[in-house]
CSV table of C-alpha atoms in Angstrom, one decimal:
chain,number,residue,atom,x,y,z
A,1,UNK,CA,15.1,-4.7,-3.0
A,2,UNK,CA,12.7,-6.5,-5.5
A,3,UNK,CA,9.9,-4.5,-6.6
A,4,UNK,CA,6.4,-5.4,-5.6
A,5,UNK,CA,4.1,-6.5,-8.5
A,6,UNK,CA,0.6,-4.0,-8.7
A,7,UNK,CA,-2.3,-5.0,-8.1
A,8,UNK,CA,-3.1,-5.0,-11.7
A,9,UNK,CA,-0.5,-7.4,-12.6
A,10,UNK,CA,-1.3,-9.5,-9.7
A,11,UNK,CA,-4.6,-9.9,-11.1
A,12,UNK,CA,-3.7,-10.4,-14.5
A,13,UNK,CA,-1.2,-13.2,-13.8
A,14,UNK,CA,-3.9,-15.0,-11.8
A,15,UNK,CA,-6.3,-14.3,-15.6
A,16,UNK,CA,-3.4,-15.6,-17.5
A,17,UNK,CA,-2.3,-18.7,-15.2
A,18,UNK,CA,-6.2,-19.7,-14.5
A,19,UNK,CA,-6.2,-20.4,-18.2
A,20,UNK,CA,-3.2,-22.3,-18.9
A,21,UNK,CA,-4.1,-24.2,-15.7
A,22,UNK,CA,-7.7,-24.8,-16.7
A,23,UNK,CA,-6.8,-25.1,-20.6
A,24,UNK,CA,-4.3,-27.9,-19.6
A,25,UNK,CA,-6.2,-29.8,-17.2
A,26,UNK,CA,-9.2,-30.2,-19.5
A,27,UNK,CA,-6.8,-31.3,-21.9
A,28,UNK,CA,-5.2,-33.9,-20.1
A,29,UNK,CA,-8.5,-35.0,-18.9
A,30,UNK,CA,-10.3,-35.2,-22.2
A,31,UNK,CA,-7.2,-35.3,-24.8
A,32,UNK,CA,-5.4,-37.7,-22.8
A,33,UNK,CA,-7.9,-40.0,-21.4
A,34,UNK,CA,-9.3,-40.7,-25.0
A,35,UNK,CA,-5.7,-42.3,-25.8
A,36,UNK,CA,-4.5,-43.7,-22.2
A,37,UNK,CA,-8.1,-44.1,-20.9
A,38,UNK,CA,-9.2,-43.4,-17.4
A,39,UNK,CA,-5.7,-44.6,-15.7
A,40,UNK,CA,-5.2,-43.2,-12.4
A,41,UNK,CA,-1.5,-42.5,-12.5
A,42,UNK,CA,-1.9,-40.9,-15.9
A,43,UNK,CA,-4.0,-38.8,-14.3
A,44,UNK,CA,-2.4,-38.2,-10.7
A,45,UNK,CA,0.9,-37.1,-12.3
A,46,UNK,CA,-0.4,-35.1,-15.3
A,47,UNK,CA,-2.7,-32.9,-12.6
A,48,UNK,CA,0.4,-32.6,-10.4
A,49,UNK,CA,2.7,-31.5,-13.2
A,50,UNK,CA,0.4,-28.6,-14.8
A,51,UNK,CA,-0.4,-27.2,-11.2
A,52,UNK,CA,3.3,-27.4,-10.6
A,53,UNK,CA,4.1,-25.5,-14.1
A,54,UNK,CA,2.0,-22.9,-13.9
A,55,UNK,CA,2.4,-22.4,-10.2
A,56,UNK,CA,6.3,-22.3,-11.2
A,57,UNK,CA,5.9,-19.9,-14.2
A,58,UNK,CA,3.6,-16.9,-12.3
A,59,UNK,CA,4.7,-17.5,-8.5
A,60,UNK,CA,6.7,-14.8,-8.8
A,61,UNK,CA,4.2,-12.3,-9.8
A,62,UNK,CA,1.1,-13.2,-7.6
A,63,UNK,CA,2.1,-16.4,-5.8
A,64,UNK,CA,0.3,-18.4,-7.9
A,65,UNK,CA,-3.0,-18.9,-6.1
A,66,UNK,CA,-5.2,-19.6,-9.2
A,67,UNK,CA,-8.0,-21.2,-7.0
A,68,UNK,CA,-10.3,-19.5,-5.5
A,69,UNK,CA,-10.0,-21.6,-1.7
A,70,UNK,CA,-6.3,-20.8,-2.1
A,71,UNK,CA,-7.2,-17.2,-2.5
A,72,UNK,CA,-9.9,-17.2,0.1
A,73,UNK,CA,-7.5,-18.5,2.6
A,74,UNK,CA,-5.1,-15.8,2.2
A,75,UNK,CA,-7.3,-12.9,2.4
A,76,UNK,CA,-8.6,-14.5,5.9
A,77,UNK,CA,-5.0,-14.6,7.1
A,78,UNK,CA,-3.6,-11.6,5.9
A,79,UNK,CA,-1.5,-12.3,2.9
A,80,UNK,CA,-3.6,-11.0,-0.1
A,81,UNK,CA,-5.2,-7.8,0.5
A,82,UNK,CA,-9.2,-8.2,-0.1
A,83,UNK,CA,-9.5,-6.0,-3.2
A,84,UNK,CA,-6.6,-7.7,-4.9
A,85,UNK,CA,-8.2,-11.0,-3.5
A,86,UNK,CA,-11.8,-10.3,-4.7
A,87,UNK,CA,-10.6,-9.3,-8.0
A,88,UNK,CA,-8.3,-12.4,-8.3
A,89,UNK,CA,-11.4,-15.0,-7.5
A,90,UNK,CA,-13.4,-12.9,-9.9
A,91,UNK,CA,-10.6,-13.4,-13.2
A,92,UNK,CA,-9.8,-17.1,-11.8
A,93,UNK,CA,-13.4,-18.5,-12.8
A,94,UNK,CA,-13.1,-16.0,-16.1
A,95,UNK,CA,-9.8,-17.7,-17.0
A,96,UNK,CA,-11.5,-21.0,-16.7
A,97,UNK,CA,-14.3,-20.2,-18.4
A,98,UNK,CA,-12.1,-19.3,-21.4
A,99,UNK,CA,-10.4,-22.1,-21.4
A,100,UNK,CA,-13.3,-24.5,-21.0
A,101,UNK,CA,-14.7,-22.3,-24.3
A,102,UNK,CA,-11.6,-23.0,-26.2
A,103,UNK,CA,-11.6,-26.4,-25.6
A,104,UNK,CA,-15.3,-26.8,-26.8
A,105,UNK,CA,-14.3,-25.2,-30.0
A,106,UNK,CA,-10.9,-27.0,-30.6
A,107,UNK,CA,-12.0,-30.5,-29.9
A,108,UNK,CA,-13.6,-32.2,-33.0
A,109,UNK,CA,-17.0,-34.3,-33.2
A,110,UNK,CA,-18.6,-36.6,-34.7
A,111,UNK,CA,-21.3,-39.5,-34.7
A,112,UNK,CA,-19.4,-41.7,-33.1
A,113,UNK,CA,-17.0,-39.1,-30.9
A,114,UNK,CA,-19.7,-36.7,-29.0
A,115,UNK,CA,-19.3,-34.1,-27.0
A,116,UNK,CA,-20.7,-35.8,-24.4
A,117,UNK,CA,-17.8,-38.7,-24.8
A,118,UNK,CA,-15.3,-35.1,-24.4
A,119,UNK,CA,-17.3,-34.0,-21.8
A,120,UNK,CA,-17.8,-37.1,-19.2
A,121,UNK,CA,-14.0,-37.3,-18.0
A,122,UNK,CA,-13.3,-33.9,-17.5
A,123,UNK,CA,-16.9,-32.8,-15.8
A,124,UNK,CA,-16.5,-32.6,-12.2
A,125,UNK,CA,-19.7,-34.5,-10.4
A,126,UNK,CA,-21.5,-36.8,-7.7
A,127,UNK,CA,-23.7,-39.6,-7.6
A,128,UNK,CA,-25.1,-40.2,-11.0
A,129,UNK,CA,-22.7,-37.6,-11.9
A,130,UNK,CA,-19.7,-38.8,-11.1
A,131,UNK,CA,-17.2,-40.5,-13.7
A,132,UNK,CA,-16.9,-44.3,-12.8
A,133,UNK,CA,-21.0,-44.0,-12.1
A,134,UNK,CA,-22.1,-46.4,-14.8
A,135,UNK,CA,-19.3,-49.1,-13.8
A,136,UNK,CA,-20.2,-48.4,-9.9
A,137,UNK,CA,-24.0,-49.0,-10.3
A,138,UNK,CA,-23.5,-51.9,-12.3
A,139,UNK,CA,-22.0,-53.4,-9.1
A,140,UNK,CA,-24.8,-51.8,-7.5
A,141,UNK,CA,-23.0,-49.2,-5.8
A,142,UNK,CA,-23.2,-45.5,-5.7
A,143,UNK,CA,-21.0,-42.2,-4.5
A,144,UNK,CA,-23.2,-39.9,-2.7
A,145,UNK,CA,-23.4,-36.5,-1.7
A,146,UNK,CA,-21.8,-37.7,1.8
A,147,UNK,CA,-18.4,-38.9,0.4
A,148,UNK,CA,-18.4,-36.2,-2.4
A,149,UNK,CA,-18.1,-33.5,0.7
A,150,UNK,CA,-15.9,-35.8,2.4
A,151,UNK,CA,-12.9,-36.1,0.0
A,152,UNK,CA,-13.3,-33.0,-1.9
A,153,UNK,CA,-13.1,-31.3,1.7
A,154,UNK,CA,-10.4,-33.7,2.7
A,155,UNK,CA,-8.2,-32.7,-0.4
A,156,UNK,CA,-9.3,-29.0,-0.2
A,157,UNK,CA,-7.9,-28.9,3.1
A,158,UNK,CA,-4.5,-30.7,2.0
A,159,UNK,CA,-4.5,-28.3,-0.9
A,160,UNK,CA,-5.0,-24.6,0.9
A,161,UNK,CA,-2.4,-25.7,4.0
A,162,UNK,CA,0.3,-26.5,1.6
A,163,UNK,CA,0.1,-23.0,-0.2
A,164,UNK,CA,-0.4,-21.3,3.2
A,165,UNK,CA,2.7,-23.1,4.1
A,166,UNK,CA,4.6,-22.0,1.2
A,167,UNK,CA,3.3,-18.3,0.6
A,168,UNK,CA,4.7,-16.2,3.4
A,169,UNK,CA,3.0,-13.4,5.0
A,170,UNK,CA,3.7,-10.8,2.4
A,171,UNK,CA,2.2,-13.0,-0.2
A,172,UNK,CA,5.5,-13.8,-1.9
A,173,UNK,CA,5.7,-17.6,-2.5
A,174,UNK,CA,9.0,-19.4,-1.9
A,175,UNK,CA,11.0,-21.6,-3.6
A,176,UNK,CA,9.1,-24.9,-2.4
A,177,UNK,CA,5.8,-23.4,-3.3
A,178,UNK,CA,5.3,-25.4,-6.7
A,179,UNK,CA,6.6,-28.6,-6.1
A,180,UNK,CA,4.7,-28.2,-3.3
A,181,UNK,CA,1.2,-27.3,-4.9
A,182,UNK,CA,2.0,-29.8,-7.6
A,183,UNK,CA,2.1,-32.6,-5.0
A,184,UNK,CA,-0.9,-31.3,-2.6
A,185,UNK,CA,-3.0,-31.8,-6.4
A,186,UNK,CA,-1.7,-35.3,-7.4
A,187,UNK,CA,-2.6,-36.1,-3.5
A,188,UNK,CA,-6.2,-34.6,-4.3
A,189,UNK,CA,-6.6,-35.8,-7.5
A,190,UNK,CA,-6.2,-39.6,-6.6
A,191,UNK,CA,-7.9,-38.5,-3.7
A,192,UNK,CA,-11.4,-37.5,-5.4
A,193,UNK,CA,-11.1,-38.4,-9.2
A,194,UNK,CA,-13.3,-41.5,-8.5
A,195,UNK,CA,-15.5,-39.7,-6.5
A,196,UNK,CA,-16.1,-36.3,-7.6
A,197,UNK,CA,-13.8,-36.1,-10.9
A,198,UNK,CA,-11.2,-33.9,-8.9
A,199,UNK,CA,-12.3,-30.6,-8.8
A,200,UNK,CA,-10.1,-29.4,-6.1
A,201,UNK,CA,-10.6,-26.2,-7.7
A,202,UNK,CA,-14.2,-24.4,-7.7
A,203,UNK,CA,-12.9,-22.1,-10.8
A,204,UNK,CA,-11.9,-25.4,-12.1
A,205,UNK,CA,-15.2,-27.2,-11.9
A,206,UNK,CA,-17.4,-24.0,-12.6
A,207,UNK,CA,-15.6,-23.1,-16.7
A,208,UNK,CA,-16.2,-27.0,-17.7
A,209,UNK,CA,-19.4,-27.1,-16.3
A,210,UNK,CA,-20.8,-24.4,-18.6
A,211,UNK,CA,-20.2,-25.7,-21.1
A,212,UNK,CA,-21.1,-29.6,-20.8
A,213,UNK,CA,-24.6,-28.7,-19.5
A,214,UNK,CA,-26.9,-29.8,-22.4
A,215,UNK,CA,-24.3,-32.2,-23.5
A,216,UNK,CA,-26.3,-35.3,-22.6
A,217,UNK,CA,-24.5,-36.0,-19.1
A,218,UNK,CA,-26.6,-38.3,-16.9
A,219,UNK,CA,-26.4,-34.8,-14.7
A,220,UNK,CA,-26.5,-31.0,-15.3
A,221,UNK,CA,-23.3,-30.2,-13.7
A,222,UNK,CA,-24.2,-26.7,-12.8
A,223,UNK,CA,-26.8,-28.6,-10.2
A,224,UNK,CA,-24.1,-29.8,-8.5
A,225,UNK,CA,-21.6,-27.0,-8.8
A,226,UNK,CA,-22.6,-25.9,-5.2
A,227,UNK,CA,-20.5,-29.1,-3.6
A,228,UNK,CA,-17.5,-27.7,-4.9
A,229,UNK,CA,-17.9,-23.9,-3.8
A,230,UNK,CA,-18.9,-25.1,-0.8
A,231,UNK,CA,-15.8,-27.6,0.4
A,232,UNK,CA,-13.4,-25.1,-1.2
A,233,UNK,CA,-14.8,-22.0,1.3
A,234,UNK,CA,-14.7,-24.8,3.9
A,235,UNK,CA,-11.7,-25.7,3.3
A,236,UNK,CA,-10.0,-22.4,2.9
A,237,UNK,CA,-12.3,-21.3,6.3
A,238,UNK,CA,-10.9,-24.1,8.3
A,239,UNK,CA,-7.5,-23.8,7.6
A,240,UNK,CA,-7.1,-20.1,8.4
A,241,UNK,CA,-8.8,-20.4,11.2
A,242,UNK,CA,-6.6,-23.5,12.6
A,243,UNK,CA,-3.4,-20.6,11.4
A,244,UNK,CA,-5.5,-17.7,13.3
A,245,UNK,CA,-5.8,-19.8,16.3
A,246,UNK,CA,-2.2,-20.8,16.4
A,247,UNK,CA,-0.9,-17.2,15.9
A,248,UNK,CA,-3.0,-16.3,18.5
A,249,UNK,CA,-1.0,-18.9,20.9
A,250,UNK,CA,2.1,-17.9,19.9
A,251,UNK,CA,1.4,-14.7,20.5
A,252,UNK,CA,-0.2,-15.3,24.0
A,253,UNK,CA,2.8,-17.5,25.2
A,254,UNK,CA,5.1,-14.9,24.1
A,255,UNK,CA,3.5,-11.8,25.9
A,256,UNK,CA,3.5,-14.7,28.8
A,257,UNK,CA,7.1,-15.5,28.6
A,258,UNK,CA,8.0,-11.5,28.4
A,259,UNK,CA,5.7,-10.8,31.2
A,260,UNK,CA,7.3,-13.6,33.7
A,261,UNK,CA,10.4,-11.9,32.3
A,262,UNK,CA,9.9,-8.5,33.6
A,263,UNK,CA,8.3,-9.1,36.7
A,264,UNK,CA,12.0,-11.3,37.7
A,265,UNK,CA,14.0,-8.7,36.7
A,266,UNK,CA,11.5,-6.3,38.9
A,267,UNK,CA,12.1,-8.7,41.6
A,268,UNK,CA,15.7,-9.0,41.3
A,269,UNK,CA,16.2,-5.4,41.5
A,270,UNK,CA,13.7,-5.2,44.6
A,271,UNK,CA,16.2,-7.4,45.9
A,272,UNK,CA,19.3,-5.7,44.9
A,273,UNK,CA,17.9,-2.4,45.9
A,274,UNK,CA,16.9,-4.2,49.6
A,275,UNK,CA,20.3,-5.6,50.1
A,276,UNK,CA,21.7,-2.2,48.9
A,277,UNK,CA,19.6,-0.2,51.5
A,278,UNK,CA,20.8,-3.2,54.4
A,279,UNK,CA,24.4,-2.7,54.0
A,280,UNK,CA,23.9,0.8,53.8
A,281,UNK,CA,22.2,0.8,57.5
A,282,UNK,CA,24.9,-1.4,59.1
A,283,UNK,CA,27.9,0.5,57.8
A,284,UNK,CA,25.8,4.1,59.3
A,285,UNK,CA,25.3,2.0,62.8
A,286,UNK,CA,29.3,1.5,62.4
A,287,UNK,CA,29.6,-2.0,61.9
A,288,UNK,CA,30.9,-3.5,58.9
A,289,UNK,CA,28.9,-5.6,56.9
A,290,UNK,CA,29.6,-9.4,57.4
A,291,UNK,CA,30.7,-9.0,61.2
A,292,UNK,CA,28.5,-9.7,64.0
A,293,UNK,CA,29.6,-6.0,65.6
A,294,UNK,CA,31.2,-7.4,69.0
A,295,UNK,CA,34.0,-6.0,70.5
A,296,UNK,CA,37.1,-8.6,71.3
């Protein structure tokens, strides 16, 4: 029988994979725009394949939440005990912080390449915030607050029902579980990048935005961190409740069905015991049973 991980390693595989998950995503989105520009596939399938990785490489250990709606969701519903929970949310946003810091201080600068110019793909945002802002209001256009809530909600919800669907109720994931995730954050991504920037994850969005505040963004993305705590909790609220609900059912039609179960055997052996107690008066009154007791 496999041993179960501690609480301690639990916690510090969520530390370790919120980094490498947070570290490659601002990569891809900074790094790899710079060279293959803002391309929505690029994007899509590079999100898809580092959630997958790093869900792959430390599902074994803590089931690979590494986002705090993920992790929310499974303390509502049982599968994460709340201290290890609590603790997990608290070193997810840590992890991405570090990784957001080391990406500051890797990525060079200059006149021409600003850390704003870093900083504007991989920022997580609304409105004037939002990444394809300049070429929307050009058109005269604009993503509000409205569809921000809408899609990052939206792909929050896709995102916390897969894992729930692929962590069982002892918190172990199975083997689906990062193929899975991988393709529930390519959904999201394509889903919100043009709206939002993809968050997805409120760990995520929270390490970058520390550091591009001051950076000369049309925003301060810690103003509009809020959206993305707030859809992720939704999100992560909604779902276990739909999974509450539905055990709930289950578990009412089954104390139904085992109820209507008991009260027909009760009645079968009412009857048995009736017909027992009948043949057992007509053979005492000397006739036998199944004759009408006259005398040829």
């Amino acid at each position: 029988m496999r041993r179960e991980p501690s609480t301690a390693l639990r916690v510090l595989a969520e530390l370790a994979g919120s980094f490498l998950l947070c570290l490659g995503i601002y990569a891809f989105y900074t790094v790899g725009t710079a060279i293959f520009g803002l391309d929505m596939a690029y994007l899509t399938l590079s999100t898809a394949l580092i959630y997958a990785t790093v869900t792959l490489l430390f599902s074994p250990i803590s089931g690979a939440q590494l986002n705090p709606a993920v992790t929310l969701a499974a303390m509502l519903t049982g599968r994460t005990r709340p201290v290890t929970g609590i603790l997990s949310i608290i070193v997810q946003v840590i992890g991405a912080i570090g990784a957001a810091a080391s990406l500051k201080f890797l990525l060079p600068t200059s006149d021409t390449i600003t850390n704003k110019v870093w900083m504007t793909p991989v920022t997580n945002g609304f409105g004037k915030g939002a990444v394809f802002n300049t070429t929307l209001t050009s058109v005269g256009i604009t993503f509000g607050t409205t569809l921000a809530i809408v899609v990052e909600l939206a792909a929050g919800i896709i995102i916390v029902a897969t894992a729930m669907r692929t962590i069982g109720r002892d918190g172990r994931a199975d083997a689906l579980h990062a193929p899975a995730m991988g393709l529930a954050y390519g959904v999201g991504a394509a889903m919100a990048y043009p709206v939002t920037g993809a968050g997805l994850n409120p760990a995520r969005s929270t390490g970058i935005a520390l550091f591009a505040r001051n950076q000369g963004l049309a925003v301060d993305p810690l103003q509009q961190l809020w959206l993305f705590w707030v859809c992720s909790a939704l999100a992560a609220a909604i779902v276990a409740f739909v999974m509450i609900a539905m055990q709930m059912s289950r578990e009412a039609a089954d104390r139904k069905a085992k109820r209507l179960a008991q009260e027909a055997k009760r009645h079968a052996n009412a009857d048995a015991a009736a017909d027992g107690i009948s043949a057992a008066g007509t053979r005492a009154s000397g006739v036998e049973p199944g004759t009408s007791g006259a005398i040829v």
